[in-house]
PDB file of C-alpha atoms and ligand atoms in Angstrom:
ATOM      1  CA  MET A   1      -0.015   0.020   0.005  1.00 54.00           C
ATOM      2  CA  SER A   2       1.432   3.328  -1.039  1.00 59.00           C
ATOM      3  CA  VAL A   3       0.785   6.260   1.137  1.00 59.00           C
ATOM      4  CA  SER A   4      -0.146   8.204  -2.033  1.00 63.00           C
ATOM      5  CA  ALA A   5      -3.358   6.094  -2.027  1.00 76.00           C
ATOM      6  CA  PHE A   6      -4.405   8.047   1.104  1.00 86.00           C
ATOM      7  CA  ARG A   7      -6.844  10.939   0.460  1.00 92.00           C
ATOM      8  CA  LEU A   8      -8.120  13.579   2.925  1.00 94.00           C
ATOM      9  CA  ASP A   9     -11.503  12.367   3.966  1.00 95.00           C
ATOM     10  CA  HIS A  10     -12.404  14.837   6.716  1.00 96.00           C
ATOM     11  CA  ILE A  11     -11.141  17.014   9.486  1.00 97.00           C
ATOM     12  CA  GLY A  12     -12.554  16.212  12.968  1.00 97.00           C
ATOM     13  CA  ILE A  13     -13.305  19.165  15.256  1.00 98.00           C
ATOM     14  CA  ALA A  14     -14.221  18.718  18.937  1.00 98.00           C
ATOM     15  CA  VAL A  15     -17.094  20.862  20.067  1.00 98.00           C
ATOM     16  CA  SER A  16     -19.097  21.103  23.257  1.00 95.00           C
ATOM     17  CA  SER A  17     -22.361  21.755  21.360  1.00 96.00           C
ATOM     18  CA  ILE A  18     -22.978  20.505  17.828  1.00 97.00           C
ATOM     19  CA  ASP A  19     -25.997  22.809  17.480  1.00 96.00           C
ATOM     20  CA  GLN A  20     -23.863  25.854  18.256  1.00 96.00           C
ATOM     21  CA  ALA A  21     -20.970  24.765  16.085  1.00 97.00           C
ATOM     22  CA  VAL A  22     -23.264  23.901  13.098  1.00 97.00           C
ATOM     23  CA  GLY A  23     -24.659  27.433  13.528  1.00 96.00           C
ATOM     24  CA  LEU A  24     -21.173  28.844  13.082  1.00 96.00           C
ATOM     25  CA  TYR A  25     -20.288  26.808   9.977  1.00 97.00           C
ATOM     26  CA  GLU A  26     -23.689  27.383   8.368  1.00 96.00           C
ATOM     27  CA  ALA A  27     -23.172  31.080   8.898  1.00 97.00           C
ATOM     28  CA  LEU A  28     -19.937  30.630   6.916  1.00 96.00           C
ATOM     29  CA  GLY A  29     -21.903  28.965   4.062  1.00 97.00           C
ATOM     30  CA  LEU A  30     -21.468  25.236   4.779  1.00 97.00           C
ATOM     31  CA  LYS A  31     -24.437  22.898   5.056  1.00 98.00           C
ATOM     32  CA  GLU A  32     -24.834  19.976   7.445  1.00 97.00           C
ATOM     33  CA  THR A  33     -25.630  16.760   5.541  1.00 96.00           C
ATOM     34  CA  ARG A  34     -25.443  14.065   8.141  1.00 93.00           C
ATOM     35  CA  ARG A  35     -25.758  13.658  11.895  1.00 96.00           C
ATOM     36  CA  GLU A  36     -25.449  10.505  13.893  1.00 95.00           C
ATOM     37  CA  ILE A  37     -24.244   8.983  17.139  1.00 94.00           C
ATOM     38  CA  VAL A  38     -21.101   6.759  16.827  1.00 90.00           C
ATOM     39  CA  GLU A  39     -21.386   4.352  19.788  1.00 88.00           C
ATOM     40  CA  SER A  40     -17.881   3.047  19.446  1.00 83.00           C
ATOM     41  CA  GLN A  41     -16.423   6.543  20.032  1.00 86.00           C
ATOM     42  CA  GLU A  42     -19.202   7.886  22.303  1.00 92.00           C
ATOM     43  CA  VAL A  43     -19.759  10.854  20.101  1.00 94.00           C
ATOM     44  CA  ARG A  44     -22.473  12.698  18.246  1.00 96.00           C
ATOM     45  CA  THR A  45     -21.080  13.638  14.824  1.00 96.00           C
ATOM     46  CA  ALA A  46     -22.257  16.110  12.123  1.00 97.00           C
ATOM     47  CA  PHE A  47     -20.709  16.229   8.721  1.00 97.00           C
ATOM     48  CA  LEU A  48     -20.455  19.385   6.538  1.00 97.00           C
ATOM     49  CA  PRO A  49     -18.947  18.923   3.101  1.00 97.00           C
ATOM     50  CA  ILE A  50     -16.484  21.477   1.841  1.00 95.00           C
ATOM     51  CA  GLY A  51     -14.785  21.082  -1.550  1.00 93.00           C
ATOM     52  CA  ASP A  52     -13.494  17.580  -1.863  1.00 90.00           C
ATOM     53  CA  THR A  53     -13.485  16.999   1.896  1.00 94.00           C
ATOM     54  CA  ARG A  54     -15.763  17.404   4.892  1.00 96.00           C
ATOM     55  CA  LEU A  55     -15.707  18.776   8.422  1.00 97.00           C
ATOM     56  CA  GLU A  56     -16.758  16.353  11.085  1.00 97.00           C
ATOM     57  CA  LEU A  57     -18.042  18.020  14.261  1.00 98.00           C
ATOM     58  CA  LEU A  58     -17.659  15.791  17.360  1.00 97.00           C
ATOM     59  CA  GLU A  59     -19.691  16.261  20.563  1.00 97.00           C
ATOM     60  CA  PRO A  60     -19.184  13.789  23.368  1.00 97.00           C
ATOM     61  CA  VAL A  61     -22.230  11.805  24.536  1.00 95.00           C
ATOM     62  CA  GLY A  62     -20.553  10.403  27.674  1.00 86.00           C
ATOM     63  CA  SER A  63     -18.217  12.128  30.184  1.00 85.00           C
ATOM     64  CA  ASP A  64     -15.694   9.277  29.776  1.00 88.00           C
ATOM     65  CA  SER A  65     -15.563   9.496  26.007  1.00 90.00           C
ATOM     66  CA  PRO A  66     -12.260  10.329  24.389  1.00 90.00           C
ATOM     67  CA  VAL A  67     -13.619  13.625  23.010  1.00 95.00           C
ATOM     68  CA  ALA A  68     -14.913  14.556  26.483  1.00 96.00           C
ATOM     69  CA  LYS A  69     -11.375  14.096  27.798  1.00 94.00           C
ATOM     70  CA  PHE A  70      -9.960  16.014  24.913  1.00 94.00           C
ATOM     71  CA  LEU A  71     -12.367  18.964  25.577  1.00 96.00           C
ATOM     72  CA  ALA A  72     -11.578  18.953  29.274  1.00 96.00           C
ATOM     73  CA  LYS A  73      -7.880  19.027  28.613  1.00 94.00           C
ATOM     74  CA  ARG A  74      -7.526  21.233  25.529  1.00 94.00           C
ATOM     75  CA  GLY A  75     -10.898  22.889  24.855  1.00 96.00           C
ATOM     76  CA  PRO A  76     -12.692  22.924  21.536  1.00 97.00           C
ATOM     77  CA  GLY A  77     -10.648  22.727  18.362  1.00 97.00           C
ATOM     78  CA  ILE A  78      -9.171  20.444  15.796  1.00 97.00           C
ATOM     79  CA  HIS A  79      -9.219  16.869  17.068  1.00 96.00           C
ATOM     80  CA  HIS A  80      -8.001  14.711  14.221  1.00 97.00           C
ATOM     81  CA  ILE A  81      -7.520  14.378  10.446  1.00 96.00           C
ATOM     82  CA  CYS A  82      -8.851  11.406   8.597  1.00 96.00           C
ATOM     83  CA  PHE A  83      -7.399   9.841   5.510  1.00 95.00           C
ATOM     84  CA  ALA A  84      -9.591   7.540   3.320  1.00 95.00           C
ATOM     85  CA  VAL A  85      -7.790   4.418   2.199  1.00 95.00           C
ATOM     86  CA  PRO A  86      -9.110   1.732  -0.239  1.00 93.00           C
ATOM     87  CA  ASP A  87      -7.947  -1.207   1.966  1.00 94.00           C
ATOM     88  CA  LEU A  88      -7.975  -0.473   5.640  1.00 95.00           C
ATOM     89  CA  GLU A  89      -6.659  -3.807   6.858  1.00 95.00           C
ATOM     90  CA  GLY A  90      -3.873  -3.671   4.326  1.00 95.00           C
ATOM     91  CA  ALA A  91      -3.009  -0.088   5.360  1.00 95.00           C
ATOM     92  CA  LEU A  92      -2.914  -1.086   9.093  1.00 96.00           C
ATOM     93  CA  ALA A  93      -0.706  -4.152   8.405  1.00 96.00           C
ATOM     94  CA  ASP A  94       1.608  -1.971   6.278  1.00 95.00           C
ATOM     95  CA  LEU A  95       1.895   0.764   8.950  1.00 95.00           C
ATOM     96  CA  ARG A  96       2.363  -1.794  11.794  1.00 95.00           C
ATOM     97  CA  GLY A  97       5.042  -3.436   9.750  1.00 95.00           C
ATOM     98  CA  ARG A  98       6.841  -0.117   9.382  1.00 95.00           C
ATOM     99  CA  GLY A  99       6.717   0.535  13.202  1.00 94.00           C
ATOM    100  CA  PHE A 100       3.759   2.856  13.513  1.00 94.00           C
ATOM    101  CA  ARG A 101       1.898   2.602  16.840  1.00 95.00           C
ATOM    102  CA  LEU A 102      -1.872   2.026  16.332  1.00 96.00           C
ATOM    103  CA  VAL A 103      -4.809   2.608  18.722  1.00 93.00           C
ATOM    104  CA  HIS A 104      -6.831   0.085  16.822  1.00 93.00           C
ATOM    105  CA  GLN A 105      -5.095  -3.050  15.490  1.00 93.00           C
ATOM    106  CA  SER A 106      -8.125  -3.852  13.383  1.00 94.00           C
ATOM    107  CA  PRO A 107     -11.025  -1.719  11.999  1.00 95.00           C
ATOM    108  CA  VAL A 108     -13.813  -0.503  14.280  1.00 93.00           C
ATOM    109  CA  PRO A 109     -17.262   0.925  13.270  1.00 91.00           C
ATOM    110  CA  GLY A 110     -17.012   4.649  12.544  1.00 89.00           C
ATOM    111  CA  ALA A 111     -19.340   7.338  11.315  1.00 86.00           C
ATOM    112  CA  ASP A 112     -21.035   7.081   8.001  1.00 82.00           C
ATOM    113  CA  GLY A 113     -21.114   3.263   8.003  1.00 86.00           C
ATOM    114  CA  ARG A 114     -17.393   3.250   7.435  1.00 91.00           C
ATOM    115  CA  ARG A 115     -14.827   1.078   9.150  1.00 95.00           C
ATOM    116  CA  VAL A 116     -12.097   3.169  10.770  1.00 95.00           C
ATOM    117  CA  ALA A 117      -8.975   2.924  12.907  1.00 95.00           C
ATOM    118  CA  PHE A 118      -6.861   5.480  14.734  1.00 95.00           C
ATOM    119  CA  LEU A 119      -3.114   5.702  14.797  1.00 95.00           C
ATOM    120  CA  HIS A 120      -1.675   6.256  18.250  1.00 92.00           C
ATOM    121  CA  PRO A 121      -1.353  10.002  18.973  1.00 86.00           C
ATOM    122  CA  SER A 122       2.465   9.573  19.469  1.00 88.00           C
ATOM    123  CA  ALA A 123       2.674   8.287  15.861  1.00 88.00           C
ATOM    124  CA  GLY A 124       1.385  11.539  14.329  1.00 87.00           C
ATOM    125  CA  GLN A 125       3.758  14.021  15.772  1.00 88.00           C
ATOM    126  CA  GLY A 126       0.999  15.963  17.554  1.00 87.00           C
ATOM    127  CA  VAL A 127      -1.689  15.137  15.064  1.00 92.00           C
ATOM    128  CA  LEU A 128      -4.232  12.425  15.783  1.00 94.00           C
ATOM    129  CA  ILE A 129      -4.701  10.465  12.523  1.00 96.00           C
ATOM    130  CA  GLU A 130      -7.833   8.431  11.643  1.00 96.00           C
ATOM    131  CA  LEU A 131      -7.889   6.007   8.672  1.00 96.00           C
ATOM    132  CA  SER A 132     -11.285   5.348   7.117  1.00 95.00           C
ATOM    133  CA  GLU A 133     -12.024   2.647   4.567  1.00 93.00           C
ATOM    134  CA  GLY A 134     -13.598   3.858   1.333  1.00 85.00           C
ATOM    135  CA  THR A 135     -13.293   6.746  -1.043  1.00 66.00           C
ATOM    136  CA  SER A 136     -13.395  10.401  -0.002  1.00 52.00           C
ATOM    137  CA  GLY A 137     -16.616  12.425  -0.186  1.00 49.00           C
ATOM    138  CA  SER A 138     -20.038  12.605   1.346  1.00 44.00           C
TER     139      SER A 138
HETATM  140 ZN1   ZN B 201     -13.273  11.310  12.052  1.00 86.16          ZN
END
């Protein structure tokens, strides 16, 4: 798997209120197209397409959720970037083989019916990286 097969799928932004944050981005001309709760991550998500990519707003639904901890520690802001890959298992095996630390050794259910996996935060030099199986776009 070549890294050039990666495409920017979305940018994840941690917010304390999706309704408030959607108001901000809609005032900037974006439109929300999808909202759902992702049980595996304990978040409510909303997607707003922009160009070839999307913003993903993340509001925690439990006080123990990773996004709740992020908000408590760092406040609202950019939480992760997500690359779409055609073969997620292959990408994870490739990255593992090259020494990358992974949060998820195999795919977990993510937003949008996609299978996803996160790299360990220490692997991204300060950027939390999510991989999502599929092609980019809404
Ligand atoms: Zn995401």
